[in-house]
XYZ file of N, CA and C in Angstrom:
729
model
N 23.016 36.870 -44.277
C 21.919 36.371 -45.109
C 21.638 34.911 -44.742
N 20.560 34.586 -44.786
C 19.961 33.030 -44.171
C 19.771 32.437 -45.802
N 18.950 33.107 -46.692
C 19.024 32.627 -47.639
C 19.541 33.276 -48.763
N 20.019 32.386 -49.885
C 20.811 33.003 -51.391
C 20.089 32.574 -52.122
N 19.718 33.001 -53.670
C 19.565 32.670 -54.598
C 20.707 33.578 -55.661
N 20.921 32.707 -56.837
C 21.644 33.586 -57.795
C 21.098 33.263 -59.131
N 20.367 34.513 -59.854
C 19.809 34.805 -61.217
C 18.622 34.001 -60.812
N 17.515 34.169 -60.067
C 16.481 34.134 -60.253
C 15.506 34.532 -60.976
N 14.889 33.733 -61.978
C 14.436 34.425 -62.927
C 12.765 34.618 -62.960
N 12.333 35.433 -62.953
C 10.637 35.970 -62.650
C 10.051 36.374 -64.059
N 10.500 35.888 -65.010
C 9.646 36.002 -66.645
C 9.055 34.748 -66.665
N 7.787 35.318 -66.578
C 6.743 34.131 -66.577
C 5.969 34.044 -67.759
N 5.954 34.759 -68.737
C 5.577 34.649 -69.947
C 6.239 35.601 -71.128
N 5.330 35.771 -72.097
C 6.237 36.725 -72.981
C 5.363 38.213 -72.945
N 4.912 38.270 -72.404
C 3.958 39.905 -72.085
C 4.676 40.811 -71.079
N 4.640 40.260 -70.100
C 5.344 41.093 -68.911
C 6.325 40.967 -68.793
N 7.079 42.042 -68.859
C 8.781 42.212 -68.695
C 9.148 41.583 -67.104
N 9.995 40.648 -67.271
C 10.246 40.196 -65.499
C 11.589 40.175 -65.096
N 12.270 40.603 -64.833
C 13.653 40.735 -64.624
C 14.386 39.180 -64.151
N 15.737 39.147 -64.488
C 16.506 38.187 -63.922
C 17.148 38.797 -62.372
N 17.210 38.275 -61.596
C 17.893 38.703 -60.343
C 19.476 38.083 -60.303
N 20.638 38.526 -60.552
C 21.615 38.429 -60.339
C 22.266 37.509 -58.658
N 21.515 38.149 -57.666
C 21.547 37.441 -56.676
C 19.938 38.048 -55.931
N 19.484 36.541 -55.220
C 18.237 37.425 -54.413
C 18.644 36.581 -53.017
N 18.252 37.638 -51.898
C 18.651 36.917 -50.440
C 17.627 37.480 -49.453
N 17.558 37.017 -48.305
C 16.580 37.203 -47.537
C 17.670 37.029 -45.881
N 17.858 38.110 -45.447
C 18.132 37.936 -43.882
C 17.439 37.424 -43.022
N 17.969 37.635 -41.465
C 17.232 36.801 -40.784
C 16.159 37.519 -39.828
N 16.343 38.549 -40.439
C 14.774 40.111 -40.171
C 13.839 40.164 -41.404
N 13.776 38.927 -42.118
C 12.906 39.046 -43.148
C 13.169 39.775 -44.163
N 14.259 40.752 -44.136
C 14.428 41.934 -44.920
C 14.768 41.331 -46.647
N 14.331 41.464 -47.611
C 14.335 40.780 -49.127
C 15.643 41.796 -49.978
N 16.941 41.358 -50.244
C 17.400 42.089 -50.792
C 17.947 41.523 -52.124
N 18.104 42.130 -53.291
C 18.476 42.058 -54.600
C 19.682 42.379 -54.832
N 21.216 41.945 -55.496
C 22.054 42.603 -56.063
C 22.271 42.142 -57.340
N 22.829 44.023 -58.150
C 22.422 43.341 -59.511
C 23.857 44.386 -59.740
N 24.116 43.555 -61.054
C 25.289 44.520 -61.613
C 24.999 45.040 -62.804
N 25.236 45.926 -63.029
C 25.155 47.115 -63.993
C 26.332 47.421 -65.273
N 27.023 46.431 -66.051
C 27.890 46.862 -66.895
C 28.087 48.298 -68.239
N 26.503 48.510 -68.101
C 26.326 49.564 -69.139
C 25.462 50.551 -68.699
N 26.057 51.620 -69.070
C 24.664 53.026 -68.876
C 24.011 53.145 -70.091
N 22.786 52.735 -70.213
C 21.488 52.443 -70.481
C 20.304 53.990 -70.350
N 21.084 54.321 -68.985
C 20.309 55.834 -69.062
C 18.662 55.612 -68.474
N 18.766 54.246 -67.950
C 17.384 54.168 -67.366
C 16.892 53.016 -65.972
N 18.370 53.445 -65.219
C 18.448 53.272 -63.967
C 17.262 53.180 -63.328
N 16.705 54.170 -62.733
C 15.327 54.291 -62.193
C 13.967 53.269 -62.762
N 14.129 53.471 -63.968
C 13.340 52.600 -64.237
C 13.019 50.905 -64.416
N 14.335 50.694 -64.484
C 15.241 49.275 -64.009
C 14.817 49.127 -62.631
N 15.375 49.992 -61.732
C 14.920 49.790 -60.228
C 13.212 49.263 -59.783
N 12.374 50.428 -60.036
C 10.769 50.568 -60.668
C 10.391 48.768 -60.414
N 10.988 48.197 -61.799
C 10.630 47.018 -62.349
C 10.905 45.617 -61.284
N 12.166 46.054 -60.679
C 12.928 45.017 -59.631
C 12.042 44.843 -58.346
N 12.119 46.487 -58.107
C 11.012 46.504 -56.839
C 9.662 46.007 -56.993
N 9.373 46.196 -57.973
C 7.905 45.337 -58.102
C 7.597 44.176 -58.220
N 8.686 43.579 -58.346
C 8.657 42.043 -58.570
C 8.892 41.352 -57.041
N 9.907 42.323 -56.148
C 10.550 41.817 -55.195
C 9.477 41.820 -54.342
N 8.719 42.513 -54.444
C 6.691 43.212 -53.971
C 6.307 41.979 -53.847
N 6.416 41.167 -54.459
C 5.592 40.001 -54.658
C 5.611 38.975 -54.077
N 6.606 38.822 -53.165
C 7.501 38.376 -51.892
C 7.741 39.079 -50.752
N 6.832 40.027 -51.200
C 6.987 40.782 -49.333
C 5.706 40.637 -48.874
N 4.522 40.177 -48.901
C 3.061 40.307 -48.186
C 2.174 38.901 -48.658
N 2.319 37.662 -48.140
C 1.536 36.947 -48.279
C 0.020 37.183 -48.457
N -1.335 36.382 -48.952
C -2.422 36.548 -49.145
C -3.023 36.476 -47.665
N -3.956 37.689 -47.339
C -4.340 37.453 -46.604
C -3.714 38.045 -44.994
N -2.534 39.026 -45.431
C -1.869 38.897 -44.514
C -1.939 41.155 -44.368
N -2.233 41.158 -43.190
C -2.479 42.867 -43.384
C -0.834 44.022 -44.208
N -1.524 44.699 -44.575
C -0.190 45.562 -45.251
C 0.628 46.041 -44.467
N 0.834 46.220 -42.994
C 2.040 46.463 -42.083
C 2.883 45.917 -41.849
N 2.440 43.932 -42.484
C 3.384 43.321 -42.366
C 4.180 43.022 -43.753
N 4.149 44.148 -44.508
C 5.019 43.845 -45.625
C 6.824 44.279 -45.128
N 7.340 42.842 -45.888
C 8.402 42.871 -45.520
C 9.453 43.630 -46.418
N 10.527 44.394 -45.366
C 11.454 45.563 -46.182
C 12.152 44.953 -47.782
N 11.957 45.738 -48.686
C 12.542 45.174 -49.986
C 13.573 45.768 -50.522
N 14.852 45.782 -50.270
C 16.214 46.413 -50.558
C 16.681 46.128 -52.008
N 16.483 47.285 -52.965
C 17.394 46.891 -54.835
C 19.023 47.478 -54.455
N 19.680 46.726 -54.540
C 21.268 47.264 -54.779
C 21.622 47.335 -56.099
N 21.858 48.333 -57.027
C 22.662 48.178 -58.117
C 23.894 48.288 -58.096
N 25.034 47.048 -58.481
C 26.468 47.782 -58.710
C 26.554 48.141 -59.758
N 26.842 49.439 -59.983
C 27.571 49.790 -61.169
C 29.075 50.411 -61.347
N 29.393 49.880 -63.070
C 31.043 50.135 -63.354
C 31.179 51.570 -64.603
N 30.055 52.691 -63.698
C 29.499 54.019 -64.521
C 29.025 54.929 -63.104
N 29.195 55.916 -63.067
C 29.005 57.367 -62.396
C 27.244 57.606 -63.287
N 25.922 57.262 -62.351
C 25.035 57.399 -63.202
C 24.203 58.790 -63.252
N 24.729 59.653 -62.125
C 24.469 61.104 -61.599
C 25.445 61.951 -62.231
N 26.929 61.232 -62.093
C 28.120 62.223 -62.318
C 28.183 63.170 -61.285
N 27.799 62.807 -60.001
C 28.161 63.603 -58.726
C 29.717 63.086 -57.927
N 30.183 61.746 -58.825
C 31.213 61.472 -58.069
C 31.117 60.773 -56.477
N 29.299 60.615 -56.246
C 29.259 60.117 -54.774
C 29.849 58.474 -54.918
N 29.865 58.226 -53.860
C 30.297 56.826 -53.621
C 29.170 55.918 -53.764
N 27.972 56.382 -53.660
C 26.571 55.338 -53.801
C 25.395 56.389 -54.029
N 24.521 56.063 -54.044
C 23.546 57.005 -54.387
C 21.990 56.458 -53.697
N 21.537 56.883 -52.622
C 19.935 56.221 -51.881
C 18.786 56.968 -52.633
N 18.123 56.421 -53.510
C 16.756 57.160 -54.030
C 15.476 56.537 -52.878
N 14.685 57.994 -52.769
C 13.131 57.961 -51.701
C 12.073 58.062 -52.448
N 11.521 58.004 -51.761
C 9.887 58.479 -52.156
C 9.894 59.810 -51.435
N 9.479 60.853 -51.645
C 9.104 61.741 -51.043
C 7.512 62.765 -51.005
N 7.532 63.643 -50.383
C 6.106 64.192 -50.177
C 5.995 65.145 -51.736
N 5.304 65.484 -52.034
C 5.543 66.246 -53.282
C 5.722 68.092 -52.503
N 6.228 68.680 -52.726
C 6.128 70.260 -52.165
C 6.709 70.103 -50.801
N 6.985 69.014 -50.543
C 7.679 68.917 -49.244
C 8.939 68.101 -49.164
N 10.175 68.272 -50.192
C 11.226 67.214 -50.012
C 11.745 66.752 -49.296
N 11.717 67.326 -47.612
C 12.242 67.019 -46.541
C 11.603 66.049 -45.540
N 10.141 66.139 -46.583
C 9.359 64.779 -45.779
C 9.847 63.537 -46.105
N 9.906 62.477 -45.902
C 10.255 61.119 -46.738
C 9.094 60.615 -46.361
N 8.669 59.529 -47.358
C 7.768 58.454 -47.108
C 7.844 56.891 -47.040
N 8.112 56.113 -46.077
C 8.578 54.899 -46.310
C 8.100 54.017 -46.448
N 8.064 53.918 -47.638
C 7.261 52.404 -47.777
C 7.246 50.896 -48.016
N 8.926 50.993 -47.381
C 9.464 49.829 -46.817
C 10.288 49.176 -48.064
N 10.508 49.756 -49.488
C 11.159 50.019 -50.499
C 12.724 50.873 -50.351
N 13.880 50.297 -50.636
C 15.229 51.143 -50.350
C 15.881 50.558 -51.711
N 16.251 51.313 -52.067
C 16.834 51.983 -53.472
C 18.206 52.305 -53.233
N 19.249 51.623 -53.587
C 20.963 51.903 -53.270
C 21.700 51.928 -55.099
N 22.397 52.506 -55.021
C 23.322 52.376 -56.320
C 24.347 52.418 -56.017
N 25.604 51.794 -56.342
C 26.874 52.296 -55.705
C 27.872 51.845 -57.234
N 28.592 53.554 -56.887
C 29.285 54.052 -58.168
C 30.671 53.099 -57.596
N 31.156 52.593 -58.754
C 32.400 51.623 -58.838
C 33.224 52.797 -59.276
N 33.565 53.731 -60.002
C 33.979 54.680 -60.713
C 34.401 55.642 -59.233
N 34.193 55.821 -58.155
C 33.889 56.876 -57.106
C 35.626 56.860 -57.116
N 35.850 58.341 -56.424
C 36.994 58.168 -55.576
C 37.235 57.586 -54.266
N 38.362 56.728 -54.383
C 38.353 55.767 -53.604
C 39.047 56.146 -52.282
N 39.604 57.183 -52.406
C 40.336 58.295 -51.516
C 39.873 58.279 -49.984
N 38.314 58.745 -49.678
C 37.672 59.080 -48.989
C 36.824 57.906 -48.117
N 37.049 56.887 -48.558
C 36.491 55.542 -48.075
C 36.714 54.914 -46.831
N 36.095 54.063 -46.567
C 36.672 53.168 -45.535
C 37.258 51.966 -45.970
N 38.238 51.560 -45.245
C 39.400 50.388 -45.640
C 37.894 48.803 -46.612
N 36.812 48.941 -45.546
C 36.120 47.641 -46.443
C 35.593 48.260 -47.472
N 35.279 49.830 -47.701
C 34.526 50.272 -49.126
C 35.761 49.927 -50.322
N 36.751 50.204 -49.968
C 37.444 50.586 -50.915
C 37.954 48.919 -51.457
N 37.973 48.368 -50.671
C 38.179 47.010 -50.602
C 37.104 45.787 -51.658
N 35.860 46.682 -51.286
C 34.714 46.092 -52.019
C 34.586 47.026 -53.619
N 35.305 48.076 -53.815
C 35.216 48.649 -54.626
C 36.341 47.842 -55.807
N 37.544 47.793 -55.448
C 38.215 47.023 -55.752
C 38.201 45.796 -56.233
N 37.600 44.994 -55.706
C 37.061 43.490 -55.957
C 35.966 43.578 -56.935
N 34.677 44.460 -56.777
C 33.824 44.056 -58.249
C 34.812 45.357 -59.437
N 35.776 45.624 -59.410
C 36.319 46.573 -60.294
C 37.046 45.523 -61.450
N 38.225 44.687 -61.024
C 39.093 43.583 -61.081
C 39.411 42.879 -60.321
N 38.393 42.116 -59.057
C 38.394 40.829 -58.788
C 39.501 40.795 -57.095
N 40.155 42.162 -57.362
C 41.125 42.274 -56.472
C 40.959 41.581 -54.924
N 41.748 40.683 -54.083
C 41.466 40.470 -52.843
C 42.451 40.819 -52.021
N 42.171 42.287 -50.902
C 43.302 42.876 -50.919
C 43.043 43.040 -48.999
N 42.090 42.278 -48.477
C 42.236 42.144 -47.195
C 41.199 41.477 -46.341
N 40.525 41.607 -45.699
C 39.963 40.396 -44.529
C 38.648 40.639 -45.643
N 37.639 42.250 -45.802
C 36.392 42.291 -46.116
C 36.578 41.442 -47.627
N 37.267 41.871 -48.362
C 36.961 41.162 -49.547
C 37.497 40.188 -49.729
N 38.091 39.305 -48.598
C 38.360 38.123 -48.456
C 36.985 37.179 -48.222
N 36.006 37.371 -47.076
C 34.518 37.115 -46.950
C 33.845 37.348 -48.306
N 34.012 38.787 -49.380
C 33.232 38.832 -50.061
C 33.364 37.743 -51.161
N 34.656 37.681 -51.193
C 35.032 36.513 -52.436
C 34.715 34.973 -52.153
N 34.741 34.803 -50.726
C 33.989 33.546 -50.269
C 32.445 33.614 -50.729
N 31.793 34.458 -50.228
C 30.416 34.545 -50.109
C 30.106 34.434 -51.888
N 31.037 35.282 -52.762
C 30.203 35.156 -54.192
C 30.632 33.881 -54.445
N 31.516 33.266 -54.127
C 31.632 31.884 -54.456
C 30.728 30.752 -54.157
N 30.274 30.943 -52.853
C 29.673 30.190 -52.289
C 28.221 30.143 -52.938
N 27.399 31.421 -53.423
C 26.127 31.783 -53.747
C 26.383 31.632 -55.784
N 27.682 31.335 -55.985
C 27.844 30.638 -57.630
C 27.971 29.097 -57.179
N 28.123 28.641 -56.251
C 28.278 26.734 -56.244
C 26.669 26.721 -55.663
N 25.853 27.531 -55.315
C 24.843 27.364 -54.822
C 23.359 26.998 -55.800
N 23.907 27.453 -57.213
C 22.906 28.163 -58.049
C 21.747 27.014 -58.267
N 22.142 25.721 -57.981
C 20.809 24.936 -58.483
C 20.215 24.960 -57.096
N 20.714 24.683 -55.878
C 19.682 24.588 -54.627
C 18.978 25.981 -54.713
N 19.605 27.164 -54.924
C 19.556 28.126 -54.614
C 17.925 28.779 -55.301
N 17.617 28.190 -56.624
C 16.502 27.853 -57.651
C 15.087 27.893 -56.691
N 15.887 26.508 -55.782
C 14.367 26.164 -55.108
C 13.826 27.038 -54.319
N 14.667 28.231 -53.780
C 13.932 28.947 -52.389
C 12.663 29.594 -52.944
N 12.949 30.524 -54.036
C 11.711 31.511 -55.037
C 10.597 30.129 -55.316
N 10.590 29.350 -55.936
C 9.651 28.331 -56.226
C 8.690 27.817 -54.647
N 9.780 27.928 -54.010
C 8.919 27.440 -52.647
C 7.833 28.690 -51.947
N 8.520 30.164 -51.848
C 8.128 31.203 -52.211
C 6.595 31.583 -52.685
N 6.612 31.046 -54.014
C 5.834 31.667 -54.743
C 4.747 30.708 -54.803
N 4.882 29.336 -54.549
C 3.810 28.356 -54.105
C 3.840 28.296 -53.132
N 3.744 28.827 -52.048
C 3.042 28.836 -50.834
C 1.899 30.457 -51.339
N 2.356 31.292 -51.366
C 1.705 32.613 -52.271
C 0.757 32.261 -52.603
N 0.589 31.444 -54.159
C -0.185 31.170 -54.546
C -1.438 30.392 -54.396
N -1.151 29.491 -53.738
C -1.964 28.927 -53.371
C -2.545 28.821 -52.092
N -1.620 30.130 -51.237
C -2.710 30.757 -50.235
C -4.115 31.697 -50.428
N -3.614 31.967 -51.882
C -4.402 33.269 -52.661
C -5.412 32.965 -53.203
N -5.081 31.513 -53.801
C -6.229 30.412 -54.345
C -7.459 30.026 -53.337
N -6.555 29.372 -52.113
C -7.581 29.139 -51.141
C -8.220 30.305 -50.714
N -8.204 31.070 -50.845
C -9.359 32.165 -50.276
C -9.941 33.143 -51.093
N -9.471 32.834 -52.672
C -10.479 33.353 -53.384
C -11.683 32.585 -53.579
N -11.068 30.499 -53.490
C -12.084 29.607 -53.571
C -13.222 29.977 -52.155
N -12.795 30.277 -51.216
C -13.740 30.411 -50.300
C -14.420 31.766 -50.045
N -14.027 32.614 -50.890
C -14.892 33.817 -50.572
C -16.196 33.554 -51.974
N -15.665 33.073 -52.729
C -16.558 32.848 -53.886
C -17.654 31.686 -53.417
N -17.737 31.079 -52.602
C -18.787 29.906 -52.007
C -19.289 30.811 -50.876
N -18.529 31.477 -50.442
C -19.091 32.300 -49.225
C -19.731 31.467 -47.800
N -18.664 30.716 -47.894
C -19.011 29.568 -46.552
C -17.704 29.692 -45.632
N -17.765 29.634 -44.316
C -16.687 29.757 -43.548
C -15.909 28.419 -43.906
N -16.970 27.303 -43.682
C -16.387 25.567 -43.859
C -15.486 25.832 -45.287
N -16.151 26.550 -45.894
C -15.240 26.353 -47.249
C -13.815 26.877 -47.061
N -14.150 28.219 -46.431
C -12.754 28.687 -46.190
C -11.860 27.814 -45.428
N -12.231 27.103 -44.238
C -11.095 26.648 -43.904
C -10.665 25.002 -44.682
N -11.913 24.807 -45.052
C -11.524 23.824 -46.045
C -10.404 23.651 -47.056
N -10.488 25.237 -47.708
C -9.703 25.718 -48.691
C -8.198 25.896 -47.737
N -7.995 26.456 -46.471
C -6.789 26.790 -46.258
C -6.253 24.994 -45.207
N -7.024 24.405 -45.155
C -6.433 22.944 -44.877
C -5.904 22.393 -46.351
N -6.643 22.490 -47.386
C -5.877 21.635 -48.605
C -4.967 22.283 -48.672
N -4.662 23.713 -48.825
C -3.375 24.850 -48.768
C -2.248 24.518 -48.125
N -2.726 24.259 -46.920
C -1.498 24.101 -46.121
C -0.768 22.365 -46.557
N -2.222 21.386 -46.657
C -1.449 19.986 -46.819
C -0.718 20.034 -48.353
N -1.227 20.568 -49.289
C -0.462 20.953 -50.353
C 1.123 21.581 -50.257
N 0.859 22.338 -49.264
C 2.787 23.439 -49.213
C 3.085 22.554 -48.729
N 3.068 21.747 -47.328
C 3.607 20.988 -46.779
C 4.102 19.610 -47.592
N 3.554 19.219 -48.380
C 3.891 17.901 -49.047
C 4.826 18.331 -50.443
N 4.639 19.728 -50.880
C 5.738 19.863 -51.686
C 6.961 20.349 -51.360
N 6.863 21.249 -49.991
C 8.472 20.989 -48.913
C 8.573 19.656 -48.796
N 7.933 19.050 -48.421
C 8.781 17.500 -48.147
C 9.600 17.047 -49.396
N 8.830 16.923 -50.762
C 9.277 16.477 -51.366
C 10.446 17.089 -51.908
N 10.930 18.168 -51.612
C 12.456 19.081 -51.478
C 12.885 18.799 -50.449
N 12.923 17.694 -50.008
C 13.716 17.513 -48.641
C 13.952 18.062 -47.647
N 13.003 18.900 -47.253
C 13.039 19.820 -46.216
C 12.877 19.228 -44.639
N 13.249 19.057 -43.681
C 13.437 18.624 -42.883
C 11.630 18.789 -42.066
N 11.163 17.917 -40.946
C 10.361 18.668 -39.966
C 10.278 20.109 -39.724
N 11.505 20.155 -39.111
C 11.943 21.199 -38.249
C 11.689 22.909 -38.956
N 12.123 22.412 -40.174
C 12.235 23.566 -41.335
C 10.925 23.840 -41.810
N 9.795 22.503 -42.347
C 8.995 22.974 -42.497
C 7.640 23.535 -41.414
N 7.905 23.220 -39.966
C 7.214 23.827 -39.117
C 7.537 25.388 -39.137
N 9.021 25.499 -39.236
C 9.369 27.095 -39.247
C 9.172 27.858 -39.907
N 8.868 27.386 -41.746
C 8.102 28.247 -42.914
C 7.001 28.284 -42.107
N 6.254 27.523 -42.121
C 4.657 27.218 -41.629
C 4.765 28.225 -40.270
N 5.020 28.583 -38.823
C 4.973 29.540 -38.248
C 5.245 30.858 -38.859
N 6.447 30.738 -39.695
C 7.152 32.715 -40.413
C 5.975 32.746 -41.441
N 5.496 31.727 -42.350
C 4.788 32.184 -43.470
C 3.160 32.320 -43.525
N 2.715 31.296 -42.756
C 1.045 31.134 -42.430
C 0.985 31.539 -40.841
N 1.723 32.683 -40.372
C 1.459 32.631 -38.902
C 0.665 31.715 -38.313
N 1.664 30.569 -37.888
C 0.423 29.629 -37.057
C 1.850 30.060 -35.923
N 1.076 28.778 -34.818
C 1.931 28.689 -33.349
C 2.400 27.423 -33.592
N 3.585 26.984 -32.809
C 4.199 26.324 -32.957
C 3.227 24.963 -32.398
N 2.309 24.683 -31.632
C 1.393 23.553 -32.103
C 0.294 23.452 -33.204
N 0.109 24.409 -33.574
C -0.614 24.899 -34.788
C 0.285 23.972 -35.947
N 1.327 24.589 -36.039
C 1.941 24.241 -37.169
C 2.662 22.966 -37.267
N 3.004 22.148 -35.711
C 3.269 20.320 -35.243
C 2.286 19.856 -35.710
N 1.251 19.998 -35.637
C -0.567 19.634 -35.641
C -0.904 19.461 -37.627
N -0.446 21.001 -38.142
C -0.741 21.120 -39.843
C 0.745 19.743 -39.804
N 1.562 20.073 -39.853
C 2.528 19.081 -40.403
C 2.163 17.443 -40.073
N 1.542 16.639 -39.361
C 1.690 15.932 -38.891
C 0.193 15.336 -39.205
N -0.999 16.268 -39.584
C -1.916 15.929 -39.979
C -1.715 15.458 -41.717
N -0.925 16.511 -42.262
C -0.706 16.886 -44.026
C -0.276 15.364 -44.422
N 0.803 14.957 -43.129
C 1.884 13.835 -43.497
C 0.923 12.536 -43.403
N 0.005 12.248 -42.231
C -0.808 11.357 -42.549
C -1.628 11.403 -43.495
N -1.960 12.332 -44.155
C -2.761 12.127 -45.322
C -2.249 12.049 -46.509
N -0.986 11.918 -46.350
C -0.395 12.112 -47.756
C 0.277 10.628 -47.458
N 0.235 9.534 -46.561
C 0.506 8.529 -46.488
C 0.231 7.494 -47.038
């Protein structure tokens, strides 16, 4: 994982139900994944999931940006409950074709549950290892030696960890802004008008999170597909004007 967050919280008002994220992370394939723990059966798993994935939606496809490039959105639930009672070790829910179950449909959404309760019998030395550790904490060899680093590391993380979603969701937004402002004037000048204040806007509120050059040329190429003089050029223009 390149980036951590832990308990990110997406309730933005009191109308829409928005889930807390336990941990949210992002690899270095773009891939967006969630882990959440599960202490109680509730009996409405799926629909818990439903809610996560839709939020995590909201971070996979910038404005403006075609729907092929939505990025993969992975929900992990741990749970310390059997929520099938099949006894599997994890459980993958699909989308599928209707009248055709053997079709799958992917829509770049993956759905994991993994039963803490499983027999541990049948495992591999790191399942059983990881089973162990969110059961009672146990550290009983190399894998859940890393894992107990890593949750440590992503609990000392929790205030930097705040800023990644905020940075996130204002670049989003106010890519979405700039080009609703310019389709509503219906002027090209406007449009790029609108996506120059956009960009000197993201750029000057990475800075002011201390984000390095380097870092913010690299959002600016991964997030506004520019080229790497494209995005020397936005940074370096944003910074003189914000001088």
């Amino acid at each position: 994982m390149v980036k951590v967050n832990r308990e990110d919280n997406f309730k933005k008002n009191a109308i829409f139900h928005g889930p807390r994220f336990d941990v949210y992370a992002e690899d270095d394939q773009g891939i967006i994944y969630d882990f959440e723990m599960q202490n109680e059966d509730q009996h409405d798993l799926a629909e818990r999931i439903s809610i996560y994935q839709g939020n995590l939606s909201r971070q996979a496809l910038y404005a403006g940006q075609p729907f092929k490039k939505r990025k993969r959105t992975v929900v992990f639930f741990i749970c310390d409950h059997d929520p099938y009672g099949l006894g599997w070790p994890s459980y993958a829910l699909k989308v599928e074709l209707v009248g055709c179950p053997s079709f799958s449909v992917d829509n770049k959404e993956t759905n994991v549950i993994v039963n803490l309760k499983t027999d541990v019998s049948h495992l591999t030395q790191a399942q059983r290892e990881m089973v162990a550790y969110f059961n009672d904490g146990t550290v009983s060899g190399a894998f859940s030696r890393k894992l107990a680093v890593a949750v440590a590391a992503v609990k000392a993380d929790a205030i930097r960890g705040g800023i990644y979603m905020t940075i996130e969701e204002y670049a989003a937004l106010k890519s979405a802004y700039a080009r609703e402002q310019a389709l509503k004037e219906g002027l090209e000048q406007g449009e790029e008008a609108g996506k120059e204040s956009e960009r000197i806007k993201t750029i000057t509120g990475l800075a002011a999170l201390d984000m390095s050059r380097a870092q913010i040329i690299e959002f600016l190429k991964t997030n506004m597909e520019l080229s790497e003089e494209e995005a020397q050029a936005a940074y370096d223009n944003a910074m003189a004007a914000h001088a």
